[in-house]
Backbone as ProteinMPNN parsed JSONL, in Angstrom:
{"seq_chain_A": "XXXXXXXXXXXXXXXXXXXXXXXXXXXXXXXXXXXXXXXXXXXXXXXXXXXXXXXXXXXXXXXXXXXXXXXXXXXXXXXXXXXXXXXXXXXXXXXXXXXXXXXXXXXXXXXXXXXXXXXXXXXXXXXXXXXXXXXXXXXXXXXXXXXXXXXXXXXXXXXXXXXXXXXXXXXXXXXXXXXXXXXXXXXXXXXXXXXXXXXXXXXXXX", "coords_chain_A": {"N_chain_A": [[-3.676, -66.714, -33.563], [-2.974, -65.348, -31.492], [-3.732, -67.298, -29.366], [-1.28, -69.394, -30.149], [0.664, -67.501, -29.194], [0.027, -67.246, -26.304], [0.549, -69.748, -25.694], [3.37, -70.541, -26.264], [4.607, -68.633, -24.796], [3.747, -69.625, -21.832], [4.684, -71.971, -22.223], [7.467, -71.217, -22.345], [7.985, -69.819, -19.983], [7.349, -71.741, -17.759], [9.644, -73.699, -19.023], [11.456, -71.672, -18.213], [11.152, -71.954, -15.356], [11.891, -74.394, -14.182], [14.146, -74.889, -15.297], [15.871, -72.946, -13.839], [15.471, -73.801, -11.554], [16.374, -76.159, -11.678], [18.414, -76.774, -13.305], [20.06, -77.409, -16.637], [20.634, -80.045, -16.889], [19.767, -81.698, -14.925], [16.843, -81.649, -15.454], [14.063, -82.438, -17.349], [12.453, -83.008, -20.536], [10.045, -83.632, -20.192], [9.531, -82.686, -17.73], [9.035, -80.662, -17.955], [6.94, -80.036, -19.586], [5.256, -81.044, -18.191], [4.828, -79.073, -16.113], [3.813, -77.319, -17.65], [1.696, -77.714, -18.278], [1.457, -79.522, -20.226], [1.555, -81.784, -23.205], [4.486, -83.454, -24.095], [4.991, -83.742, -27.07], [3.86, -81.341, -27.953], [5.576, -79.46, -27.08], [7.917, -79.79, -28.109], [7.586, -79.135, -30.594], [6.934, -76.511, -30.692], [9.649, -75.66, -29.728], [11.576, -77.669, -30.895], [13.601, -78.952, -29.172], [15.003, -79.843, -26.176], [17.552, -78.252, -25.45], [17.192, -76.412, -27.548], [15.549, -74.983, -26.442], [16.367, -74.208, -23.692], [18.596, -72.507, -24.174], [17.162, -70.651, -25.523], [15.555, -69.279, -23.15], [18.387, -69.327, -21.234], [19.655, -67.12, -22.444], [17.822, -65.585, -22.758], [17.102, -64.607, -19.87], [19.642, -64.019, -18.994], [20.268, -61.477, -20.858], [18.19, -59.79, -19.782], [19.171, -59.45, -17.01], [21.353, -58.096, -17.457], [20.827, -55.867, -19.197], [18.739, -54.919, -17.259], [19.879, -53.08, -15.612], [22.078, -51.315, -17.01], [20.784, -50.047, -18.892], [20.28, -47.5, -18.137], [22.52, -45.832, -18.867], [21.937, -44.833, -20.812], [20.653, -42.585, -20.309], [20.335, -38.782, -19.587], [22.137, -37.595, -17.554], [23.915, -36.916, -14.54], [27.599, -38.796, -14.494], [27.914, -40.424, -11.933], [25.364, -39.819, -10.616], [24.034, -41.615, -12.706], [25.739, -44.078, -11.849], [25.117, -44.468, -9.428], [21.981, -45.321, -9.759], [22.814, -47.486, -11.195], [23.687, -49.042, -9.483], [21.403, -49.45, -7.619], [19.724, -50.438, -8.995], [20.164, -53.125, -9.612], [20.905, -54.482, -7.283], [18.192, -54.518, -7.049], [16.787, -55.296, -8.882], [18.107, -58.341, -8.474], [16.558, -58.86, -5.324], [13.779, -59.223, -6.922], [14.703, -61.364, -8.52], [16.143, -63.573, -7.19], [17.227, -65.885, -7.759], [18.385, -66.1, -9.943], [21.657, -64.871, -10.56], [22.978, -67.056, -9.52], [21.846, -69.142, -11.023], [22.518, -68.375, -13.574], [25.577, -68.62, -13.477], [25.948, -71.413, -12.806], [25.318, -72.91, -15.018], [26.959, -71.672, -16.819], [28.951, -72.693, -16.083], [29.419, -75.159, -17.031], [30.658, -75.492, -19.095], [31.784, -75.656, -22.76], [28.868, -76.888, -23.359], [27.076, -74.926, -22.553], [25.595, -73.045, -24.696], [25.221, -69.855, -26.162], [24.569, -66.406, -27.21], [26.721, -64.89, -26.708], [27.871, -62.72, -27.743], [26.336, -61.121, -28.91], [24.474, -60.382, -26.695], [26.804, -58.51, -25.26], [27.307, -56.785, -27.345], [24.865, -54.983, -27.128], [25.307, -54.223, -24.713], [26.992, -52.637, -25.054], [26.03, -50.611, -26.958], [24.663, -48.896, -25.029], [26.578, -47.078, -24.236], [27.921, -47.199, -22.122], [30.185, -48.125, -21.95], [32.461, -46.8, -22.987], [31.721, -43.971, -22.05], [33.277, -44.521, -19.173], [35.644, -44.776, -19.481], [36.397, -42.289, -20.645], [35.708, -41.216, -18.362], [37.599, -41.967, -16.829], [40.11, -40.798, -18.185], [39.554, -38.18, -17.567], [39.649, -37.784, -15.304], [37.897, -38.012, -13.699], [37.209, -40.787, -12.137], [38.383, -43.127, -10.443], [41.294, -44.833, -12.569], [40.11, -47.948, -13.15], [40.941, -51.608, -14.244], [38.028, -52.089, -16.855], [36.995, -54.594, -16.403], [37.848, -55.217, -13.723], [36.568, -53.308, -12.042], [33.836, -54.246, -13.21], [34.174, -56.443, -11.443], [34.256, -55.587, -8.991], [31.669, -54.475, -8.796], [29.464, -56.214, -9.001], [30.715, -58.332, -7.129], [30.15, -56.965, -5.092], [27.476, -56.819, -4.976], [26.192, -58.71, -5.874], [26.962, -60.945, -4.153], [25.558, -61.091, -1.255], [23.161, -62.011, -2.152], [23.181, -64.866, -3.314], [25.01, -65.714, -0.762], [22.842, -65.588, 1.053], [21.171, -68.326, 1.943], [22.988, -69.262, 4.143], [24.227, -66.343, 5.198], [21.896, -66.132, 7.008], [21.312, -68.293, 8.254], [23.842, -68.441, 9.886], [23.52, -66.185, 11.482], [20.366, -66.27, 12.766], [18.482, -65.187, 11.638], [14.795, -64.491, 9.977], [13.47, -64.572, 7.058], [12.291, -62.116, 6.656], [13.953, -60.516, 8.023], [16.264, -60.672, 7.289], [15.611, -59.392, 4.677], [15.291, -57.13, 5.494], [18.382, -56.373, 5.989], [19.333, -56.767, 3.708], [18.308, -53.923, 2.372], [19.326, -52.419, 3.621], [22.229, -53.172, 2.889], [22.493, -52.192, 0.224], [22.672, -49.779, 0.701], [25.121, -49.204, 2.011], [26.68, -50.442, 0.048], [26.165, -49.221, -1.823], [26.96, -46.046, -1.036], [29.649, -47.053, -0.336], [31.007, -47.865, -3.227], [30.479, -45.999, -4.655], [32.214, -43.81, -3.264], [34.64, -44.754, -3.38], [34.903, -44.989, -6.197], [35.213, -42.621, -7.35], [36.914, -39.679, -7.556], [38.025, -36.716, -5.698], [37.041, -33.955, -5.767], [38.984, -31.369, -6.087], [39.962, -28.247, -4.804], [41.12, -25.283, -5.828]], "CA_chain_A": [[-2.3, -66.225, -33.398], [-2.297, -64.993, -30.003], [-3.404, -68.857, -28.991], [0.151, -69.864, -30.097], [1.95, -66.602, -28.581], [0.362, -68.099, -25.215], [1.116, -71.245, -25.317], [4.731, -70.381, -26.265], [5.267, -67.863, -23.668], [3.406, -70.603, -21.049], [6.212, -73.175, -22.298], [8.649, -70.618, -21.784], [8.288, -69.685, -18.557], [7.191, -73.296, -17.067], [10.838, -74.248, -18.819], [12.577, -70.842, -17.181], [11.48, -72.208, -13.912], [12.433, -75.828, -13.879], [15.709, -74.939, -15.249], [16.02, -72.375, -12.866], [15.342, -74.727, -10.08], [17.451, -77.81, -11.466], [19.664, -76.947, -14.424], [20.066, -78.539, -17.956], [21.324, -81.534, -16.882], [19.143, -82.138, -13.683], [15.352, -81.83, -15.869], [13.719, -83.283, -18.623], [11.42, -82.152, -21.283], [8.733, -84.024, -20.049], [9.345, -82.329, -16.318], [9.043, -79.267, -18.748], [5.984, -79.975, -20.687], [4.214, -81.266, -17.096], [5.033, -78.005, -15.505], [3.304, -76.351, -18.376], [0.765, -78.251, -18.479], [1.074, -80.267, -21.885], [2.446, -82.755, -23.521], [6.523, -83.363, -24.624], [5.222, -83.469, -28.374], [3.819, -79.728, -27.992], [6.728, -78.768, -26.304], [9.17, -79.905, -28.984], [6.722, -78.559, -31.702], [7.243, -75.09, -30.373], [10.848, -75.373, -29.237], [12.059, -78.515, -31.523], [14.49, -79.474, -28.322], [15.115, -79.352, -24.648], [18.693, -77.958, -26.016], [16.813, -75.076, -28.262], [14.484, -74.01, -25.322], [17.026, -74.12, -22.76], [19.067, -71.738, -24.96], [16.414, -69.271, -25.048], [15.418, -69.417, -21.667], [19.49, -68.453, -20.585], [19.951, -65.722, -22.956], [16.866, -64.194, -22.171], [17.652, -64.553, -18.548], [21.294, -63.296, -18.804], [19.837, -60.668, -21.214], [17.184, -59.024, -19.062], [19.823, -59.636, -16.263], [22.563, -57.532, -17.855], [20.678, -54.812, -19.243], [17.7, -53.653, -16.782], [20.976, -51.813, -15.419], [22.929, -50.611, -17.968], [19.999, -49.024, -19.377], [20.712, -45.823, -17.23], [23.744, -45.347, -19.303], [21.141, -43.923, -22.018], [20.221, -41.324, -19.513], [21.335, -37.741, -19.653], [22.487, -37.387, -16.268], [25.662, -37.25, -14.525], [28.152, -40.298, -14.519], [27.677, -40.137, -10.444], [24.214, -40.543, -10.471], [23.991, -43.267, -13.569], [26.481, -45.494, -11.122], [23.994, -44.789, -8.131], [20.657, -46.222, -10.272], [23.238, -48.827, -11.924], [23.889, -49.887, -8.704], [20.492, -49.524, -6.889], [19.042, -51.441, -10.009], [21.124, -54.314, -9.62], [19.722, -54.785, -5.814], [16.343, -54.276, -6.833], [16.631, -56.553, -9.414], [18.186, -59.204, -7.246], [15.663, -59.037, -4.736], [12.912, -59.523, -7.216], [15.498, -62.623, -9.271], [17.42, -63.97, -6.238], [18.444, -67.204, -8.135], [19.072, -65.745, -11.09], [22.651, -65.22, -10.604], [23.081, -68.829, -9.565], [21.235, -70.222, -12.326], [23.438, -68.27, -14.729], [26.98, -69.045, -12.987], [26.057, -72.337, -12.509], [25.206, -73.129, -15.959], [28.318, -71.245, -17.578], [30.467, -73.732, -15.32], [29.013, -76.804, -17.769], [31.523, -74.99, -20.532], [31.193, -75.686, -24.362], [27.793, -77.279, -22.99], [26.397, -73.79, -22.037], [26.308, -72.66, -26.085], [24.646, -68.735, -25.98], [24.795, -65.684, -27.999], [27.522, -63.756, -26.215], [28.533, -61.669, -28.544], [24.771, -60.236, -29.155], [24.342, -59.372, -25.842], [27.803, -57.738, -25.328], [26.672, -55.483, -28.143], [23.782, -54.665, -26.61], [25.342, -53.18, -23.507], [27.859, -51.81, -25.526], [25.29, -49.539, -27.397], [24.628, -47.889, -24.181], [27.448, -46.024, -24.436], [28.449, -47.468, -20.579], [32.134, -48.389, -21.654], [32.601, -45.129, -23.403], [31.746, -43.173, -20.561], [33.643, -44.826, -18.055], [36.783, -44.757, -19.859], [36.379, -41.15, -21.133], [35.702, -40.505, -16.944], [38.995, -41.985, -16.169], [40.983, -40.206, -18.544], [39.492, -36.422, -17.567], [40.038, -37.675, -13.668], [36.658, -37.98, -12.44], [36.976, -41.735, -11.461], [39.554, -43.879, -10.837], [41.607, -45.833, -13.215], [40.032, -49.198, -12.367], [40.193, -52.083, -15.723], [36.809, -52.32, -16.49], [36.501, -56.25, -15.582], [37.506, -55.208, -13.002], [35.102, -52.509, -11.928], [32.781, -54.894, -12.894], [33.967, -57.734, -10.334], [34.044, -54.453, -7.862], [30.295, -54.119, -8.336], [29.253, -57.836, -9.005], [30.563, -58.747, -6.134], [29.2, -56.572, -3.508], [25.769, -57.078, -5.265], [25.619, -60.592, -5.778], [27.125, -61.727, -2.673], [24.784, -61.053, -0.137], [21.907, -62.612, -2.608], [24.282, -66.043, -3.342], [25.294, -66.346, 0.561], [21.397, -65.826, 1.575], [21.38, -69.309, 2.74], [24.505, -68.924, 5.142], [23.938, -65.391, 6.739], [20.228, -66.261, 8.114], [21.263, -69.799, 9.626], [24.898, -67.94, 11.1], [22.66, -64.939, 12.191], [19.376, -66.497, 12.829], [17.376, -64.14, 10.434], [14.295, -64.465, 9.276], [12.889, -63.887, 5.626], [11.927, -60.705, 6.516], [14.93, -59.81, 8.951], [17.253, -60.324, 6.035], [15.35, -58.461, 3.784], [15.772, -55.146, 5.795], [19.317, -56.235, 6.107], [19.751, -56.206, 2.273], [18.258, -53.066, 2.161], [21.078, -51.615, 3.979], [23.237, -53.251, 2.225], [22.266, -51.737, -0.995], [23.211, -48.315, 0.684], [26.431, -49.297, 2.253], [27.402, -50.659, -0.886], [26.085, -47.733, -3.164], [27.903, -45.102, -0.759], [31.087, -47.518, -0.28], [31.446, -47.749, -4.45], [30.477, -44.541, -4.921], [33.504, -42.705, -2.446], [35.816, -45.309, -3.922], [35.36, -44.787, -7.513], [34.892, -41.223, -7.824], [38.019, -38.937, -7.418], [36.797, -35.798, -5.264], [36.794, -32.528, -6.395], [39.804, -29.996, -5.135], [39.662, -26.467, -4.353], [42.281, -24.863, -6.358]], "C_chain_A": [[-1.998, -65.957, -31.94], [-2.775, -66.244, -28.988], [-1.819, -69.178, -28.906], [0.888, -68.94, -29.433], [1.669, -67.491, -26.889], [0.705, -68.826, -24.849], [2.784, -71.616, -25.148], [4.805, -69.683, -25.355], [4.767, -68.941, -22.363], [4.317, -71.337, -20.878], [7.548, -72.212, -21.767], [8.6, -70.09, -20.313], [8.111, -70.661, -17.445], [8.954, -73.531, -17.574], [11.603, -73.083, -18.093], [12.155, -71.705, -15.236], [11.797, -72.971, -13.115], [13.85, -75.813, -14.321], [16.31, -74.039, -14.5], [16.325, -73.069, -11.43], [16.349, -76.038, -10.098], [18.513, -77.706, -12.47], [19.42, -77.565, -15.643], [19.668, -79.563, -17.75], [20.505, -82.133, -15.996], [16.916, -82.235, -13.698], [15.317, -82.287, -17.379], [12.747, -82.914, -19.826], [9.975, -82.393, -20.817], [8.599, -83.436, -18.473], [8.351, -80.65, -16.981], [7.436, -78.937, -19.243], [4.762, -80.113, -18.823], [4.211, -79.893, -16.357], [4.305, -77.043, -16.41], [2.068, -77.08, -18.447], [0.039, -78.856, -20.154], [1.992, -81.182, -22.026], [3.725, -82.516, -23.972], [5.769, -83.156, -26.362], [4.807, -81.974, -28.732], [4.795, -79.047, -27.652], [7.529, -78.677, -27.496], [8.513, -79.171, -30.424], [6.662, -76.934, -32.264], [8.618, -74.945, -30.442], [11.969, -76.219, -29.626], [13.183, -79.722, -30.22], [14.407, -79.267, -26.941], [16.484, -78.234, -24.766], [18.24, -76.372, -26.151], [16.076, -74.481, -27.343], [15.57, -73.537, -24.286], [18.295, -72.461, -23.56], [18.461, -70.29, -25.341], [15.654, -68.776, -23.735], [17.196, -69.027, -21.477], [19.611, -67.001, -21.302], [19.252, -64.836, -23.095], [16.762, -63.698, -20.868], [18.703, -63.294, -17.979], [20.914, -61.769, -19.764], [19.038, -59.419, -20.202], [18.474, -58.698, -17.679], [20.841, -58.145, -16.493], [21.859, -56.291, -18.165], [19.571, -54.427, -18.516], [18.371, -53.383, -16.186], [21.589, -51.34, -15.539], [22.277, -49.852, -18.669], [20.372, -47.556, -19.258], [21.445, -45.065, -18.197], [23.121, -44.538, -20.613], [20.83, -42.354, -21.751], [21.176, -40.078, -19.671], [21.197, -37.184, -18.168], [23.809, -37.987, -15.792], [26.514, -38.692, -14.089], [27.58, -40.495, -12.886], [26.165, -40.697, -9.65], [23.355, -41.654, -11.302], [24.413, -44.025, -12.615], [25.047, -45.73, -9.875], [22.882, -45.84, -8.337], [21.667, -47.076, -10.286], [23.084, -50.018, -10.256], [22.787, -50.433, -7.571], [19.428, -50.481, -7.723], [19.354, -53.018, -9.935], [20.725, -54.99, -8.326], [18.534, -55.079, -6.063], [15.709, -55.605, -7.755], [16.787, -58.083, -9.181], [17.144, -59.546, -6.557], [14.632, -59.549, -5.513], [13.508, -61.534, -7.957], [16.614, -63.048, -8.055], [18.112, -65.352, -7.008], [18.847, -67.025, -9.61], [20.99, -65.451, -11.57], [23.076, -66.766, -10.628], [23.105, -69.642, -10.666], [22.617, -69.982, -13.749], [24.874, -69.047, -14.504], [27.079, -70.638, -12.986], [25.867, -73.97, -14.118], [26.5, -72.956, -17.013], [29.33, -72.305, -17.243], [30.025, -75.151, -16.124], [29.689, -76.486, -18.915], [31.026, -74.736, -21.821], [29.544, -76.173, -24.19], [26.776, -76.443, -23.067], [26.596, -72.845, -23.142], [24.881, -71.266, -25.954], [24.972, -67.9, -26.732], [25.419, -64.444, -27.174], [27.659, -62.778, -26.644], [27.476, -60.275, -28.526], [24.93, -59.029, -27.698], [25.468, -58.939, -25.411], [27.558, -56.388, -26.455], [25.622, -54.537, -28.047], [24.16, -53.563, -25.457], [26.153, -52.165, -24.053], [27.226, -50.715, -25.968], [24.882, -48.806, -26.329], [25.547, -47.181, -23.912], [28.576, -46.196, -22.893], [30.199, -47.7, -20.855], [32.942, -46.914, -22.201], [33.151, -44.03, -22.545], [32.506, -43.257, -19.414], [35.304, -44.688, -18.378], [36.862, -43.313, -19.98], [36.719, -40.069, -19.794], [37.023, -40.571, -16.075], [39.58, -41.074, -16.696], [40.117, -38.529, -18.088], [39.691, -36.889, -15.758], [38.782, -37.601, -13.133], [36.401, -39.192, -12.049], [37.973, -42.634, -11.614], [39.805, -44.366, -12.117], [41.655, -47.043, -13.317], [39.98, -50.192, -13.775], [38.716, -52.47, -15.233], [36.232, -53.816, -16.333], [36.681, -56.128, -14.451], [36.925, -54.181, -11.504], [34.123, -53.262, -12.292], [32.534, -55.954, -12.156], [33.725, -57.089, -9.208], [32.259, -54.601, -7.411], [29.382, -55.391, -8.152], [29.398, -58.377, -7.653], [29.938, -58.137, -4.693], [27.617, -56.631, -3.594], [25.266, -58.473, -5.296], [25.574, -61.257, -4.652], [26.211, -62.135, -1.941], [23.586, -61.622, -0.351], [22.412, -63.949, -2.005], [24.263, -66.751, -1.747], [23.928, -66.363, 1.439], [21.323, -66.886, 2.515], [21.994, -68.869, 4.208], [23.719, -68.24, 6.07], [22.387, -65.671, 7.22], [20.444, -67.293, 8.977], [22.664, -68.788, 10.512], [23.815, -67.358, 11.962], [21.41, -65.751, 12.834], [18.3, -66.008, 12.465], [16.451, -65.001, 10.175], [14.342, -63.84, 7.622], [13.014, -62.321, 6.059], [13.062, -59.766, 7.316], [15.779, -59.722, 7.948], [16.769, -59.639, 5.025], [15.704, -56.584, 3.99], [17.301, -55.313, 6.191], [19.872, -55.711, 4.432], [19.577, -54.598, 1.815], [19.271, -52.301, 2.4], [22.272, -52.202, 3.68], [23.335, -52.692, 1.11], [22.951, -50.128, -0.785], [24.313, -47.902, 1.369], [27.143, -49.295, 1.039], [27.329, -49.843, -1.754], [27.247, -46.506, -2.727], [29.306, -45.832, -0.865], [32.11, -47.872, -1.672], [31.862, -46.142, -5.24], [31.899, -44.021, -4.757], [34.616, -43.799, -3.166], [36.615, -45.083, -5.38], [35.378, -42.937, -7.968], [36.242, -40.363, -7.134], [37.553, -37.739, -7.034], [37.877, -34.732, -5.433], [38.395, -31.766, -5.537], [39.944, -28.727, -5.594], [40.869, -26.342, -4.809], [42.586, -23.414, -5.761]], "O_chain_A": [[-0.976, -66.291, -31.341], [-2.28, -66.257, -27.861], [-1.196, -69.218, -27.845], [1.921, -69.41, -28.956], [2.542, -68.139, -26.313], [1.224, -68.899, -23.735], [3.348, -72.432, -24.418], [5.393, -70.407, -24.552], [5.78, -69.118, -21.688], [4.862, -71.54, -19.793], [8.398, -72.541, -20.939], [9.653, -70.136, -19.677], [8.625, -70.481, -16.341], [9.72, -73.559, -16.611], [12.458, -73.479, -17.302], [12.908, -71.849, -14.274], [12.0, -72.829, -11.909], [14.68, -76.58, -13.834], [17.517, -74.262, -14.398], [17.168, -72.863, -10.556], [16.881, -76.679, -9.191], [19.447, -78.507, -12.473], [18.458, -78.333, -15.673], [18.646, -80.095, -18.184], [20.417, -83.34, -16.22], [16.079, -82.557, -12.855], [16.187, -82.433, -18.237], [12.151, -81.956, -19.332], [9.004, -81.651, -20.971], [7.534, -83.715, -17.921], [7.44, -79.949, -16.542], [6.896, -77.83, -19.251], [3.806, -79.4, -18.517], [3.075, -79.735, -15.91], [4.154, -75.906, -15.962], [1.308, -76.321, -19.048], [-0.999, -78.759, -20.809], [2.962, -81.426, -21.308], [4.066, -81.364, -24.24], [6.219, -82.135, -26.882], [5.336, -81.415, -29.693], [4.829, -77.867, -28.002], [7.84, -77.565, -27.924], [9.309, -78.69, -31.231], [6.493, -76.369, -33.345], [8.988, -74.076, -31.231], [13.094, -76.017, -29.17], [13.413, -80.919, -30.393], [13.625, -78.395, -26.563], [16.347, -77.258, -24.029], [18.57, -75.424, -25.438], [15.95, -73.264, -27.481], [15.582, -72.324, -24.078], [18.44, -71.455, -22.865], [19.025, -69.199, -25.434], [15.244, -67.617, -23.673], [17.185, -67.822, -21.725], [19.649, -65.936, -20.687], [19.509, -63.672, -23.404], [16.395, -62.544, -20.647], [18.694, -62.346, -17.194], [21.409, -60.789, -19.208], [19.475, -58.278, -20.053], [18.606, -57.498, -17.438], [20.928, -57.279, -15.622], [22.201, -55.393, -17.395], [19.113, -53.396, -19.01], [17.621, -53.056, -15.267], [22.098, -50.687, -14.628], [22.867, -48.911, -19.199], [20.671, -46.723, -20.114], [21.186, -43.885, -18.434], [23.778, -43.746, -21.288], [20.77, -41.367, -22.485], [22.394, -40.151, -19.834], [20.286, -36.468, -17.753], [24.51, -38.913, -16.201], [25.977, -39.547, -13.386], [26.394, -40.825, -12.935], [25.906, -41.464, -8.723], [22.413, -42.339, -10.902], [23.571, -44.855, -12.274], [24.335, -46.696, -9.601], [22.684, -46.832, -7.636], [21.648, -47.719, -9.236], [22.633, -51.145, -10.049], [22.972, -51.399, -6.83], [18.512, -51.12, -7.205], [18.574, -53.906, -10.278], [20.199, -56.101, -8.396], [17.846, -55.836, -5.377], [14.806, -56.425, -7.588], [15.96, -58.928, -9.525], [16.572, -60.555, -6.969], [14.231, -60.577, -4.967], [12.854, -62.572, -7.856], [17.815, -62.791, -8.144], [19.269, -65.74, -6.845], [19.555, -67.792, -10.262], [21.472, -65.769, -12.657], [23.416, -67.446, -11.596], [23.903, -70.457, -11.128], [23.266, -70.753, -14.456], [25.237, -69.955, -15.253], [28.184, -71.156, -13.15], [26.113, -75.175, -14.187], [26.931, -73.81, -17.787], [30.277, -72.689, -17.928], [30.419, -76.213, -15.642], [29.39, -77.172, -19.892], [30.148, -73.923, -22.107], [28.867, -75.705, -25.106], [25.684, -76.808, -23.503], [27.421, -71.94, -23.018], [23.729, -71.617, -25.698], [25.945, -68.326, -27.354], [24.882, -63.352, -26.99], [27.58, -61.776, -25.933], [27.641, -59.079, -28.286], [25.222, -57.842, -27.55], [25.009, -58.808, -24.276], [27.678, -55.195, -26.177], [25.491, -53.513, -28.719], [23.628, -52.47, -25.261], [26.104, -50.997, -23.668], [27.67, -49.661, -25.514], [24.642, -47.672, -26.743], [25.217, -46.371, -23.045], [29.611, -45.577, -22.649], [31.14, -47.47, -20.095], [33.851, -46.262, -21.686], [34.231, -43.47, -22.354], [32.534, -42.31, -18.627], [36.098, -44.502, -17.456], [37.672, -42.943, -19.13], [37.34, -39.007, -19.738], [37.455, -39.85, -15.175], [39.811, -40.169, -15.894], [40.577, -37.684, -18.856], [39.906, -35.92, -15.03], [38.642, -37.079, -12.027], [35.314, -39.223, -11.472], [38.432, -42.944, -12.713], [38.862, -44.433, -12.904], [42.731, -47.603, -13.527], [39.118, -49.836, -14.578], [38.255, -52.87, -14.163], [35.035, -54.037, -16.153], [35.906, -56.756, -13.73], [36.954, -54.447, -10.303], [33.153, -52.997, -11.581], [31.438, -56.49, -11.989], [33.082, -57.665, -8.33], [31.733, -54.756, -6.309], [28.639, -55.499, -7.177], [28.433, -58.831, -7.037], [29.47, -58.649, -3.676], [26.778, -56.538, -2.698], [24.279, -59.074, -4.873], [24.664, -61.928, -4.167], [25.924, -63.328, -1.842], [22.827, -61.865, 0.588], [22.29, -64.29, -0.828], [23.766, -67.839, -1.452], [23.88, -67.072, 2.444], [21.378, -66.652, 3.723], [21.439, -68.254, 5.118], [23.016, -68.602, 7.013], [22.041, -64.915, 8.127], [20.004, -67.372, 10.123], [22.467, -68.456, 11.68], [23.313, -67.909, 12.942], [21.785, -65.864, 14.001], [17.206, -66.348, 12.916], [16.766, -66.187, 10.07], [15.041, -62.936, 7.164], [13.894, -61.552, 5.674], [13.068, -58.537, 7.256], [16.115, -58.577, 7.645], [17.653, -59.168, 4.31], [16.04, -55.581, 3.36], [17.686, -54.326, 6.818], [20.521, -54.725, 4.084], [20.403, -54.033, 1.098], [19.965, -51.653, 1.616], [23.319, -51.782, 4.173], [24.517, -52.598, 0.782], [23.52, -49.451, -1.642], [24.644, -46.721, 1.483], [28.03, -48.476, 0.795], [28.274, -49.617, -2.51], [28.109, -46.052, -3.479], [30.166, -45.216, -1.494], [33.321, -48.083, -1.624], [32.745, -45.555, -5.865], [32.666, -43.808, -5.696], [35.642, -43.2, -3.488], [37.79, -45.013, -5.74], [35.617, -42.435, -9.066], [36.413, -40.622, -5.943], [36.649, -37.315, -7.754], [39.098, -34.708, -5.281], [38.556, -31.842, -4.319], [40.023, -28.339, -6.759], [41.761, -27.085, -4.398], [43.604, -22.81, -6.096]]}, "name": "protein", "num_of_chains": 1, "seq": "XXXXXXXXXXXXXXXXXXXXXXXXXXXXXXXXXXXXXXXXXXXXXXXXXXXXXXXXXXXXXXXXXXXXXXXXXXXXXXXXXXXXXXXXXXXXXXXXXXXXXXXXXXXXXXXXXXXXXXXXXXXXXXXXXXXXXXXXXXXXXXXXXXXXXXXXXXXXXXXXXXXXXXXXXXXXXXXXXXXXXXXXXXXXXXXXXXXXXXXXXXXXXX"}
């Protein structure tokens, strides 16, 4: 039994990293099966398709993606410092998945093609109680009235960006690896304080 769990988790992460690197459309099962080190009829034996693998490979992706920072929202601690982790999670996670955005965005843009279990994981974040809270925070006045798509293009984009444009700012700049890494860092705490003071409605002395 735990033969086959390896071999399946082996296949699955040899196909997360060739479709990571090239897309659906741009690998093959047999790039898939060589990267794992086996044949296409083991591959399909496990995973019946390139289709059915590729399918669990994004939505475990976009899964893990979505909630190791919405988790927080389980936490009993104040909205203020949930956003802080949410948003220091989201960096951290980045850094460790830099093409993980990519991969997803770039996949979604292939349309009806890119067939996933939305709904699931929408329910998923939902059970953290995160939309709840955020609505509940507008209406008592402790954080703006922002819609929440877009509060989430607010935070999306100052987190993703700076992964995404990687390329770019090191050739403009002339960065190294490691020079842009301690740039991200301080971006993580520009962008935590510069969300922060934006969304949060501050206190007055009556």
């Amino acid at each position: 039994m735990s033969k086959e769990l390896s071999t399946e988790e082996k296949i699955r992460e040899a196909a997360k990293n060739v479709f990571i690197a090239k897309g659906f459309d741009g690998c093959t099962s047999r790039e898939i099966a060589k990267a794992a080190g086996m044949n296409v009829a083991l591959v399909n034996y496990y995973f019946c398709s390139k289709k059915q693998l590729f399918k669990l490979v994004f939505e475990a992706a976009l899964e893990d993606f979505m909630l190791s920072t919405v988790e927080v929202f389980k936490k009993d601690l104040s909205l203020e410092s949930k956003m802080r982790i949410f948003i220091e999670r989201e960096f951290e996670f980045l850094i460790l998945h830099p093409d993980i955005p990519r991969f997803i965005l770039s996949e979604l843009s292939r349309g009806d093609k890119c067939e996933f279990d939305h709904a699931g994981i929408l329910d998923k974040i939902a059970d953290t109680g995160v939309f709840e809270e955020l609505l509940d925070a507008q209406e008592k006045g402790i954080i703006r009235k922002v819609d929440l798509t877009n509060l989430m293009l607010l935070i999306m984009s100052n987190c993703h960006y700076p992964f995404m444009a990687k390329p770019l700012m090191k050739y403009l700049n002339g960065l190294s690896e490691e020079e842009y890494q301690e740039r991200l860092m301080l971006q993580k705490q520009y962008v935590t304080e510069m969300l922060i003071g934006y969304l949060f409605i501050p206190k007055t002395n009556n």
